[in-house]
mmCIF file of C-alpha atoms and ligand atoms in Angstrom:
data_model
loop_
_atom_site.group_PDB
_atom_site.id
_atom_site.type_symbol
_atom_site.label_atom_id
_atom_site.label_comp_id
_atom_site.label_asym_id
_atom_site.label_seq_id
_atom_site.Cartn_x
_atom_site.Cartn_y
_atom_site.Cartn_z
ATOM 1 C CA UNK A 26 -18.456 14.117 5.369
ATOM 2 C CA UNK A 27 -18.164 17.936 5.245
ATOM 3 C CA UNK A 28 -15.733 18.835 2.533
ATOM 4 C CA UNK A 29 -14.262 22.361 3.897
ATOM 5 C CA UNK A 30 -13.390 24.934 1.217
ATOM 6 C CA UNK A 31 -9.610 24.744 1.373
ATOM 7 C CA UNK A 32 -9.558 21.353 0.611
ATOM 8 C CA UNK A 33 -11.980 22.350 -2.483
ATOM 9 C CA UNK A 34 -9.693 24.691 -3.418
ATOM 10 C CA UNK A 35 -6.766 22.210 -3.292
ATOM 11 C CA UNK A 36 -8.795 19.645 -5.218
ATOM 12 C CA UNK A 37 -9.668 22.476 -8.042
ATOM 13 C CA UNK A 38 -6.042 23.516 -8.235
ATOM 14 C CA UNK A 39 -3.658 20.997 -6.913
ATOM 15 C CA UNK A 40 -1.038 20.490 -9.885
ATOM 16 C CA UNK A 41 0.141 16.780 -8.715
ATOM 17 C CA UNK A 42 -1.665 14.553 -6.420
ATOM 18 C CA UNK A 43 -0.506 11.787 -4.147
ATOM 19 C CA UNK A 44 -2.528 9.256 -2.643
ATOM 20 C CA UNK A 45 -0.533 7.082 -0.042
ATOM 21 C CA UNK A 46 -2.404 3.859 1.019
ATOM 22 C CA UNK A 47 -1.683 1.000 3.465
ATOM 23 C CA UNK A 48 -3.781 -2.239 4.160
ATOM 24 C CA UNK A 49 -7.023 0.362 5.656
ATOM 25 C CA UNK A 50 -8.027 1.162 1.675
ATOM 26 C CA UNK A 51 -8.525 -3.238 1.649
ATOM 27 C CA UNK A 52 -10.060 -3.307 4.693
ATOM 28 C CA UNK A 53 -13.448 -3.083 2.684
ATOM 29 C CA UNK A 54 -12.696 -5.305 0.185
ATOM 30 C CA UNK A 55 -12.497 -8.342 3.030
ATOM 31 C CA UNK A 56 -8.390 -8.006 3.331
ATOM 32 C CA UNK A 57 -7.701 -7.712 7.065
ATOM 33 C CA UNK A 58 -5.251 -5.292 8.091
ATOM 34 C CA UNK A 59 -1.907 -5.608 10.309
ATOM 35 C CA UNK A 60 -2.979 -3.758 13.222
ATOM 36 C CA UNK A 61 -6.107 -2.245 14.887
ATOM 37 C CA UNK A 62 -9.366 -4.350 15.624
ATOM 38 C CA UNK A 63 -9.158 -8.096 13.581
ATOM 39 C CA UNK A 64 -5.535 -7.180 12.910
ATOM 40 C CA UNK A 65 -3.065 -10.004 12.018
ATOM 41 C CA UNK A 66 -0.505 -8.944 13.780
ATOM 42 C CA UNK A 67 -2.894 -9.223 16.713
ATOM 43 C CA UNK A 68 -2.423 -13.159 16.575
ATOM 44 C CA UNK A 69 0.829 -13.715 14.631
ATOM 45 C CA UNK A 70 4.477 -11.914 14.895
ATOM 46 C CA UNK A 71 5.304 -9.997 12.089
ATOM 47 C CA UNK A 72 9.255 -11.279 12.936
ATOM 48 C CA UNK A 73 8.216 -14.647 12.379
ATOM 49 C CA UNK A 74 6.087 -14.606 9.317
ATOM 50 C CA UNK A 75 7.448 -11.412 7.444
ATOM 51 C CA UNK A 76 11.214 -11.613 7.532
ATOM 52 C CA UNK A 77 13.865 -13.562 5.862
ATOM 53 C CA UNK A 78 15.112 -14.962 9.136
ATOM 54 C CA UNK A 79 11.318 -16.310 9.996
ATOM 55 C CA UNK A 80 11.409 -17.530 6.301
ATOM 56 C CA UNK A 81 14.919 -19.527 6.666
ATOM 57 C CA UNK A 82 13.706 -20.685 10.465
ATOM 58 C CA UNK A 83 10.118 -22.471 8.945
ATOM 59 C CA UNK A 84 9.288 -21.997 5.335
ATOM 60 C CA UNK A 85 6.179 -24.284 6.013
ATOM 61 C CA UNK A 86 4.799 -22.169 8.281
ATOM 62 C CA UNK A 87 4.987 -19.009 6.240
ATOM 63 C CA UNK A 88 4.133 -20.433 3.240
ATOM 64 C CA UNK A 89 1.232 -21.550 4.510
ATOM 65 C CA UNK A 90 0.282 -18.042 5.571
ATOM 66 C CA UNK A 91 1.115 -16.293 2.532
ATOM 67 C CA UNK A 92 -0.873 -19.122 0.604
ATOM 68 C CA UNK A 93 -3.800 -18.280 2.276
ATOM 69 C CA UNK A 94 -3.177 -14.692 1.765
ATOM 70 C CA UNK A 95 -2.945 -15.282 -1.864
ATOM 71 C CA UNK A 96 -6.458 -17.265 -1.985
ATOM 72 C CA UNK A 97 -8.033 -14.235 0.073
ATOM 73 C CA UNK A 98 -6.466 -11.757 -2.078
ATOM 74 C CA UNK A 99 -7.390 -13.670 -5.475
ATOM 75 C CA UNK A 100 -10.965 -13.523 -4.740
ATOM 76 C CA UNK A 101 -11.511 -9.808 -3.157
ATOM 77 C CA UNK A 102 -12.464 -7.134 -5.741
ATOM 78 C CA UNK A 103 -10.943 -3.567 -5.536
ATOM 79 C CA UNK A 104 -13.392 -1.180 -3.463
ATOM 80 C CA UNK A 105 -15.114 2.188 -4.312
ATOM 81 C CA UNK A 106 -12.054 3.367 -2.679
ATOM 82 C CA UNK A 107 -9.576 2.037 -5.189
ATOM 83 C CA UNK A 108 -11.983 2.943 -7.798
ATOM 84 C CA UNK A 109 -12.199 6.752 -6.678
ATOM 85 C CA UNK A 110 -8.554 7.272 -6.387
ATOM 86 C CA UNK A 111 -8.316 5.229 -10.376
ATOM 87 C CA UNK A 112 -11.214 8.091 -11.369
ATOM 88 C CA UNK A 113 -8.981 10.723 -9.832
ATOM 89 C CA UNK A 114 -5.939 10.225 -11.575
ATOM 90 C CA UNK A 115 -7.844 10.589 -15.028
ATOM 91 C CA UNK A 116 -9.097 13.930 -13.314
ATOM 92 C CA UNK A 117 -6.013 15.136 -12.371
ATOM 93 C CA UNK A 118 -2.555 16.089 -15.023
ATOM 94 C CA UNK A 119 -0.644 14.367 -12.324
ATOM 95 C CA UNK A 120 -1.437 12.062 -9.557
ATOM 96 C CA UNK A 121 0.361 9.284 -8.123
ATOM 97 C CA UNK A 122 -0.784 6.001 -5.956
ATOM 98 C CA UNK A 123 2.198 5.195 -3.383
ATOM 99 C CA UNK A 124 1.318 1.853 -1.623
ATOM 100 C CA UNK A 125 2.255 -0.413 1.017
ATOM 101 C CA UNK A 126 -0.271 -3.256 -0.270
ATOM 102 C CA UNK A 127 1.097 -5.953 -1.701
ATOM 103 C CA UNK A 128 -2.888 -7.166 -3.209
ATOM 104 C CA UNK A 129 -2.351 -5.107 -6.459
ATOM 105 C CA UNK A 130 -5.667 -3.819 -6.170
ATOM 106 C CA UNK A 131 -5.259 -0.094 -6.780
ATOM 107 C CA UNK A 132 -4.083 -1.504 -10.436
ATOM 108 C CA UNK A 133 -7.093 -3.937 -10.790
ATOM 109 C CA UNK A 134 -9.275 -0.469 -10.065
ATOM 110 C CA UNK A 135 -7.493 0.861 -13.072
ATOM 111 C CA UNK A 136 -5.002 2.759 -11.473
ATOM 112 C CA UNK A 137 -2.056 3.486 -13.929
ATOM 113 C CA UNK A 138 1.299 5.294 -12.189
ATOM 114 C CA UNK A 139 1.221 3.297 -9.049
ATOM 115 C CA UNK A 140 4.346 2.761 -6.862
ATOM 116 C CA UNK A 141 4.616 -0.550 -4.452
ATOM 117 C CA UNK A 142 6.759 0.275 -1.980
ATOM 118 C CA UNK A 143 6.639 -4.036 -0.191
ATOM 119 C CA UNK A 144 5.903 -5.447 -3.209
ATOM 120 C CA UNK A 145 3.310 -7.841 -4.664
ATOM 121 C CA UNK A 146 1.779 -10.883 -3.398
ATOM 122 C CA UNK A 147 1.104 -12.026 -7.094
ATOM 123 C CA UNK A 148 4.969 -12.417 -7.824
ATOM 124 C CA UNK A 149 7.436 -15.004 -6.901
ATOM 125 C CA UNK A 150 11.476 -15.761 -7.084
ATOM 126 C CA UNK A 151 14.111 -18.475 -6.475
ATOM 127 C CA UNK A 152 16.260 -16.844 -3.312
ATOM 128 C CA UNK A 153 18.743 -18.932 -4.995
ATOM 129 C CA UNK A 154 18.877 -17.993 -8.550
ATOM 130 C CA UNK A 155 16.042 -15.860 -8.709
ATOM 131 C CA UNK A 156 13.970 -17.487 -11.450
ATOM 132 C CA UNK A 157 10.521 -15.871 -11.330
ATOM 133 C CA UNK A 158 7.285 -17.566 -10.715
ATOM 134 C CA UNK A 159 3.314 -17.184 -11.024
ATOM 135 C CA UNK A 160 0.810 -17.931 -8.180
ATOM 136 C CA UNK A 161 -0.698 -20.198 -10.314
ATOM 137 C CA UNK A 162 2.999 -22.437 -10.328
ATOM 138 C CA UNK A 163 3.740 -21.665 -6.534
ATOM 139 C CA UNK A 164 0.114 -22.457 -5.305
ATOM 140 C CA UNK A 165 0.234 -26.076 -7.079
ATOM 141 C CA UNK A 166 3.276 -27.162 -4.883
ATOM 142 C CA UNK A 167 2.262 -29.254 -1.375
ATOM 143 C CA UNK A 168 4.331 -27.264 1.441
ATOM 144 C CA UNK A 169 7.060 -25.209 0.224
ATOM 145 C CA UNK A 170 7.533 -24.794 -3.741
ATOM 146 C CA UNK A 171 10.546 -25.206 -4.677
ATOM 147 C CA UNK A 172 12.710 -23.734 -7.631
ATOM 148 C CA UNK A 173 12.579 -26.081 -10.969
ATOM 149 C CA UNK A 174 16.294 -24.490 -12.399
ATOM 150 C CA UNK A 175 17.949 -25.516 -9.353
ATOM 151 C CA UNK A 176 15.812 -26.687 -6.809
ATOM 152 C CA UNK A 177 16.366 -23.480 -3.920
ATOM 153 C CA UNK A 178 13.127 -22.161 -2.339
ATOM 154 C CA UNK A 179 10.859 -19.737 -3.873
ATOM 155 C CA UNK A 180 9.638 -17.051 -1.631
ATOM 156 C CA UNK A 181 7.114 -14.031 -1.958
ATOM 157 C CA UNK A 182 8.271 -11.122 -4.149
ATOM 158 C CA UNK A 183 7.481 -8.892 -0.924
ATOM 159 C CA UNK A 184 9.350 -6.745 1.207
ATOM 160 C CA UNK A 185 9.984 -8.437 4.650
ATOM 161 C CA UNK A 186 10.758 -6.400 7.765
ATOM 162 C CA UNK A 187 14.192 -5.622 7.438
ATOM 163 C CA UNK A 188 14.876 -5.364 3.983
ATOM 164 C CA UNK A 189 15.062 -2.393 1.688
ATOM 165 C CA UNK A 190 12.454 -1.220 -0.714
ATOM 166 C CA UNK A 191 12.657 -1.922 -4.687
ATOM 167 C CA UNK A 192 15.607 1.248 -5.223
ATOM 168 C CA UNK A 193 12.929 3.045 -8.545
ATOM 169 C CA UNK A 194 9.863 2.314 -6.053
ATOM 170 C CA UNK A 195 11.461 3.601 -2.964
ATOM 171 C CA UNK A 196 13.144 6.364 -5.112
ATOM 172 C CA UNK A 197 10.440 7.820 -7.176
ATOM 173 C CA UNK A 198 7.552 7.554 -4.167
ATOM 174 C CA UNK A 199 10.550 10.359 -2.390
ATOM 175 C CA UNK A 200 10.402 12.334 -5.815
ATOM 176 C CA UNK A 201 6.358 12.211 -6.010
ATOM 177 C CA UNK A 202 6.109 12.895 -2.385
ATOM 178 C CA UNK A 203 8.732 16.287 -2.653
ATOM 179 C CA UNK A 204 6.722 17.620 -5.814
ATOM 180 C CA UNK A 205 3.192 16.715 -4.578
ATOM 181 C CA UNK A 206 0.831 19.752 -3.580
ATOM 182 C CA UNK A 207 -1.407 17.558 -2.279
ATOM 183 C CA UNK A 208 -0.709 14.601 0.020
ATOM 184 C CA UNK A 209 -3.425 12.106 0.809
ATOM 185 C CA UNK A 210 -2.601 9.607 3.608
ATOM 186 C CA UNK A 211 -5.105 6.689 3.287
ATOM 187 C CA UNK A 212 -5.965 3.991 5.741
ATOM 188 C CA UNK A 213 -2.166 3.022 7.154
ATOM 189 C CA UNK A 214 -0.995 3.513 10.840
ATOM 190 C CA UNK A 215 1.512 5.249 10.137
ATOM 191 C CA UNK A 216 4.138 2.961 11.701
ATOM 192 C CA UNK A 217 6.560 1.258 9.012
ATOM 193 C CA UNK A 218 9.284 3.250 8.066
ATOM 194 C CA UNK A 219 10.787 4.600 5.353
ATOM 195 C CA UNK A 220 6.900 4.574 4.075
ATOM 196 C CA UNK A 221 5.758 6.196 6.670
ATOM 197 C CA UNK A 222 8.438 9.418 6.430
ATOM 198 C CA UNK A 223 6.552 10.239 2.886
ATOM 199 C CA UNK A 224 3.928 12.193 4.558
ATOM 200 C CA UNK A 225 6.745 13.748 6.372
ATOM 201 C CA UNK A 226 8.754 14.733 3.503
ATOM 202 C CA UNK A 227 5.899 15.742 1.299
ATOM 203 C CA UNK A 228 4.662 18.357 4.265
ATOM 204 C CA UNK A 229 8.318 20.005 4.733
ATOM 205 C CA UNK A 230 8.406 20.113 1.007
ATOM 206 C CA UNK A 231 4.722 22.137 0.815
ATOM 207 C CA UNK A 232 2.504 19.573 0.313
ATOM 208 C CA UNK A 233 -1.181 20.187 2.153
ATOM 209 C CA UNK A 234 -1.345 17.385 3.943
ATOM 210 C CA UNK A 235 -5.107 14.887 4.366
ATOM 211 C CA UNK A 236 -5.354 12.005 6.423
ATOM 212 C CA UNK A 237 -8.367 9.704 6.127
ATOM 213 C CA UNK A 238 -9.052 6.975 8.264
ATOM 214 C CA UNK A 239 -11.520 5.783 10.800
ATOM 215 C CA UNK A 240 -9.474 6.102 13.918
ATOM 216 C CA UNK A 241 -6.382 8.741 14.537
ATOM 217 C CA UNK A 242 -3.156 7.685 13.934
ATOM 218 C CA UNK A 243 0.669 9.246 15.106
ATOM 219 C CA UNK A 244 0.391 11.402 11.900
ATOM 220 C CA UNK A 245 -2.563 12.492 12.646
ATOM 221 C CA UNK A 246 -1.885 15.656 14.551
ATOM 222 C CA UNK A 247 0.637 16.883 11.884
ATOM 223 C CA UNK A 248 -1.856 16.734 8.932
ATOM 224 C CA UNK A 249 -3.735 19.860 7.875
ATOM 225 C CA UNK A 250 -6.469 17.687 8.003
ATOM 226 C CA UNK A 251 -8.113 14.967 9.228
ATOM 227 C CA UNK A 252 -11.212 13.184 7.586
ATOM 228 C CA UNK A 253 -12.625 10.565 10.346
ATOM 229 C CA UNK A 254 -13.873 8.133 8.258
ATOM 230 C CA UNK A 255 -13.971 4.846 5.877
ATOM 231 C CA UNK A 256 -11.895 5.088 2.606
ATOM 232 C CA UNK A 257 -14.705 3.595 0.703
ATOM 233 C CA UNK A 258 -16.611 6.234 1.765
ATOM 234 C CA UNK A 259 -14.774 8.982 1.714
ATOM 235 C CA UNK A 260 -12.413 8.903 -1.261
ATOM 236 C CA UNK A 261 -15.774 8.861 -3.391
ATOM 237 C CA UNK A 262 -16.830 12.029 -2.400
ATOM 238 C CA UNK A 263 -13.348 13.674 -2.372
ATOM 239 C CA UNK A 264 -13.762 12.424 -6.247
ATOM 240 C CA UNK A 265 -16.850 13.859 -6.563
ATOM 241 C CA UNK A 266 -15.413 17.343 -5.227
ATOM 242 C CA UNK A 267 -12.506 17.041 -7.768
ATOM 243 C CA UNK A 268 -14.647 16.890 -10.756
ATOM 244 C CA UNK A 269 -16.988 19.325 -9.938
ATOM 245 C CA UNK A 270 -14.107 21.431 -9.236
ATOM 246 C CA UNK A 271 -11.936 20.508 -12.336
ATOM 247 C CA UNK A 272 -15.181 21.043 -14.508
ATOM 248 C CA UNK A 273 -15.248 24.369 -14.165
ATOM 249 C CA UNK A 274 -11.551 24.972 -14.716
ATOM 250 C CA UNK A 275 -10.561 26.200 -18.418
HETATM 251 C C1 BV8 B 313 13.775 -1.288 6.430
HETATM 252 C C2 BV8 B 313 5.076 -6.646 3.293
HETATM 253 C C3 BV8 B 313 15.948 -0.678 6.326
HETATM 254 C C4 BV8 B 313 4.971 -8.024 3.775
HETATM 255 C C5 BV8 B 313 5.457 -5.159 5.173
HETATM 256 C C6 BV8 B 313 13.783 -2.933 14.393
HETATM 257 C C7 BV8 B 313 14.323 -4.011 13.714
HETATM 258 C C8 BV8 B 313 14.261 -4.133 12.320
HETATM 259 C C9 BV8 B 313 13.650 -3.139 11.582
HETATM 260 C C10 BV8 B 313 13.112 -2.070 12.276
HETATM 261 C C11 BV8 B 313 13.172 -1.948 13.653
HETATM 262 N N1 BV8 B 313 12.549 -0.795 14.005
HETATM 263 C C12 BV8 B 313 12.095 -0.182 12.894
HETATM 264 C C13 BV8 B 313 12.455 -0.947 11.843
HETATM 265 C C14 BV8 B 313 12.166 -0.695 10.465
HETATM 266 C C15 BV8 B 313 10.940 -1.518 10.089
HETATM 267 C C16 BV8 B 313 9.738 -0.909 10.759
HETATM 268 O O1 BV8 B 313 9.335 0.171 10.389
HETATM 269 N N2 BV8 B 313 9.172 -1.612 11.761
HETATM 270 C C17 BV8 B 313 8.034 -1.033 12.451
HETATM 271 C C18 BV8 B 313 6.952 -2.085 12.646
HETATM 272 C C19 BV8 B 313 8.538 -0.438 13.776
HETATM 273 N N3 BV8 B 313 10.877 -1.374 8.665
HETATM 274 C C20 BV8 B 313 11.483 -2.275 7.883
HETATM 275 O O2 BV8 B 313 12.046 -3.269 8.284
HETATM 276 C C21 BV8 B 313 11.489 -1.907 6.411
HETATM 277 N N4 BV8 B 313 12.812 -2.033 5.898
HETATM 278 O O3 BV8 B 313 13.624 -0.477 7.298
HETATM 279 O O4 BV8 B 313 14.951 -1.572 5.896
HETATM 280 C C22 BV8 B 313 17.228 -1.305 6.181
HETATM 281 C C23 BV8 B 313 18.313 -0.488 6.310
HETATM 282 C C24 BV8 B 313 19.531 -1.023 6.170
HETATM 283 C C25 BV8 B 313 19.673 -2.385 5.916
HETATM 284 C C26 BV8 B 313 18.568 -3.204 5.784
HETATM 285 C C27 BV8 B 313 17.337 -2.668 5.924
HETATM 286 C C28 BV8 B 313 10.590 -2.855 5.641
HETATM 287 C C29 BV8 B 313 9.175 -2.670 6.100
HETATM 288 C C30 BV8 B 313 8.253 -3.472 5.179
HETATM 289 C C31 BV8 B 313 7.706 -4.644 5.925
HETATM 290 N N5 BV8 B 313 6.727 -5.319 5.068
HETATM 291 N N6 BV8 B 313 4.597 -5.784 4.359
HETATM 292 C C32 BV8 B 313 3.545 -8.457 3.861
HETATM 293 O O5 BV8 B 313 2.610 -7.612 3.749
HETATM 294 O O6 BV8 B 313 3.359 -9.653 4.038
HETATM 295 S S1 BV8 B 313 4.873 -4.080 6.314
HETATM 296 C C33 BV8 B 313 3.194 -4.163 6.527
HETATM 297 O O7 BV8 B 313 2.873 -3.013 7.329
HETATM 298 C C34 BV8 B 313 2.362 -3.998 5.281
HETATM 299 O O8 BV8 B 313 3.081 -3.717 4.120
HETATM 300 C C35 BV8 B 313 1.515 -2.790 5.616
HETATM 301 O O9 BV8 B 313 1.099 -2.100 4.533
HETATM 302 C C36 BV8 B 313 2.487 -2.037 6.413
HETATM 303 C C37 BV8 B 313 2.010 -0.841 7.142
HETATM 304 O O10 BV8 B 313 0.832 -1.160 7.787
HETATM 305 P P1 BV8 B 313 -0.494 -0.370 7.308
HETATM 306 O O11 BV8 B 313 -0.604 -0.499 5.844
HETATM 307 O O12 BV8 B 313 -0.460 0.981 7.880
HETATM 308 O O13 BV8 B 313 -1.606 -1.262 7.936
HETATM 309 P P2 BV8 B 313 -2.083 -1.289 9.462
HETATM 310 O O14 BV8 B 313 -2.872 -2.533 9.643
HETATM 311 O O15 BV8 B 313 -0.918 -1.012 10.350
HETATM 312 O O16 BV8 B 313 -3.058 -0.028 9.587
HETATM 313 C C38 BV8 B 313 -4.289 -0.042 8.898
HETATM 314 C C39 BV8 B 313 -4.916 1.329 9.095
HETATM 315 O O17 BV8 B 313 -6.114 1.382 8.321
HETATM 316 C C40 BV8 B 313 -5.316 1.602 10.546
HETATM 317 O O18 BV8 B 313 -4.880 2.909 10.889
HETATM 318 C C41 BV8 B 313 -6.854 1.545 10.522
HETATM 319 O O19 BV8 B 313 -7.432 2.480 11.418
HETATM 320 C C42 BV8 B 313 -7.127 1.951 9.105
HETATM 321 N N7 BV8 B 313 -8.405 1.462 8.548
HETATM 322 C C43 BV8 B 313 -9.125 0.362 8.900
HETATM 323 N N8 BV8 B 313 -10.235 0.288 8.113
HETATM 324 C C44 BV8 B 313 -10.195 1.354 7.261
HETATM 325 C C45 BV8 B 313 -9.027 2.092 7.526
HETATM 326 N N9 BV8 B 313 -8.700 3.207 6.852
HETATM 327 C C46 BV8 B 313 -9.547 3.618 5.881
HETATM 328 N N10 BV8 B 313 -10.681 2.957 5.552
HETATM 329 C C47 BV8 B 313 -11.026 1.829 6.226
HETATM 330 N N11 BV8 B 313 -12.169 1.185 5.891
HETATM 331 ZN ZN1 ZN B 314 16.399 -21.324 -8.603
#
């Protein structure tokens, strides 16, 4: 991947970075993704399996699926993707992960200011009284766990189509993207909204603007750049670029 020198530049004197991710950074970790080649949307609805109405209508059935997402996502280690963009942030006085994964794996790379914009597929609540539970307590249940306060069903603590983001994730991802100088948009389509206006807001606010993934995507002829390519690949060398660059720097 040829690096061009205005994206050095950036690296070496970006003041705040923002790395935005979607399910293409887990792609190499074994997660699938929601669209493209192998997508799951490809075989399931995303009405029926990731919203409260396809909840109410079967909780079997999407329990089941977000059981066996669990399993998958419990035994996938973060990538050298993840990993570059947890290197970065030490690299950098102020760079922020926005994500639309729900695997928590930027924070098992050892990212530290991340911001989950569906939330995570490691936390559950009562829809009744919301009483919080672990995977380990859901994952025991046979068919759909129920609450032990007061017996109501226990669904994923993740945004379903829909709904509204978390207020402080939704809220300060809109204040990183505004004050970022540098906006990296990493493995997503581009297609759920509000997360996918951040690119958006952070280019009309100044931000120089990167896309990396393997294919193009609707955002991709509004970035300043595009970088055709894996994240695992990729985000590596972009690290490697920052610290050579940073070195130098008093
Ligand atoms: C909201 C959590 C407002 C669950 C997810 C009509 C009716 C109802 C709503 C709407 C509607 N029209 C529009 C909407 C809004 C809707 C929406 O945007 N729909 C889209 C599909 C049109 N949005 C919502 O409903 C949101 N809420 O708007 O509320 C509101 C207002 C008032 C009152 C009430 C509400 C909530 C959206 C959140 C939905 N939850 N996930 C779960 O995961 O189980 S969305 C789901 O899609 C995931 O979170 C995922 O992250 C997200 C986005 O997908 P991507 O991450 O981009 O993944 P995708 O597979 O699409 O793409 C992968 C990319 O990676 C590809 O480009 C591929 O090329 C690339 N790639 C592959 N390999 C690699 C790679 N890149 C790099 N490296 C590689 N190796
Ligand atoms: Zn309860």
């Amino acid at each position: 991947m040829i690096i061009g020198d205005r994206l050095k530049r950036c690296l070496a004197e970006a003041r705040h970075i923002v790395a935005f991710t979607g399910a293409g950074i887990s792609a190499e970790s074994g997660v699938p993704t929601f669209r493209g080649a192998g997508g799951i949307w490809n075989t399931m609805r995303p009405e029926e399996l990731a919203s409260m109405e396809g909840f109410l209508r079967n909780p079997r059935l999407v329990w089941e699926w977000y059981a066996y997402r669990k399993r998958v996502i419990a035994e996938v280690q973060p990538n050298a993707g993840h990993c570059a963009l947890a290197r970065m942030e030490k690299l950098v006085p102020d760079f922020s992960v926005i994500t639309q994964n729900i695997d928590n794996l930027h924070r098992r790379a050892g990212s530290v200011r991340v911001f989950e914009l569906h939330g995570n597929i490691e936390r559950n609540y009562c829809i009744t009284c919301g009483r919080r539970y672990s995977n380990e307590e859901v994952l025991q249940a046979a068919g759909v766990p129920r609450c032990a306060a007061c017996n109501g069903n226990i669904r994923p603590d993740v945004v379903w189509f829909g709904e509204l983001l978390p207020d402080d994730q939704w809220e300060g991802s809109v204040r990183a993207s505004e004050s970022a100088s540098l906006f990296l948009s990493i493995g997503t389509s581009a297609v759920v909204y509000p997360a996918a206006s951040l690119p958006v807001i952070a280019k009309a606010h100044g931000a120089y603007l990167v896309e990396i993934n393997p294919e193009p995507t609707p955002l991709t002829e509004r970035a300043d750049e595009f970088l055709q390519g894996p994240a695992g690949s990729v985000l590596p060398e972009l690290c490697d670029v920052l610290y050579e660059a940073r070195k130098v720097l008093p």
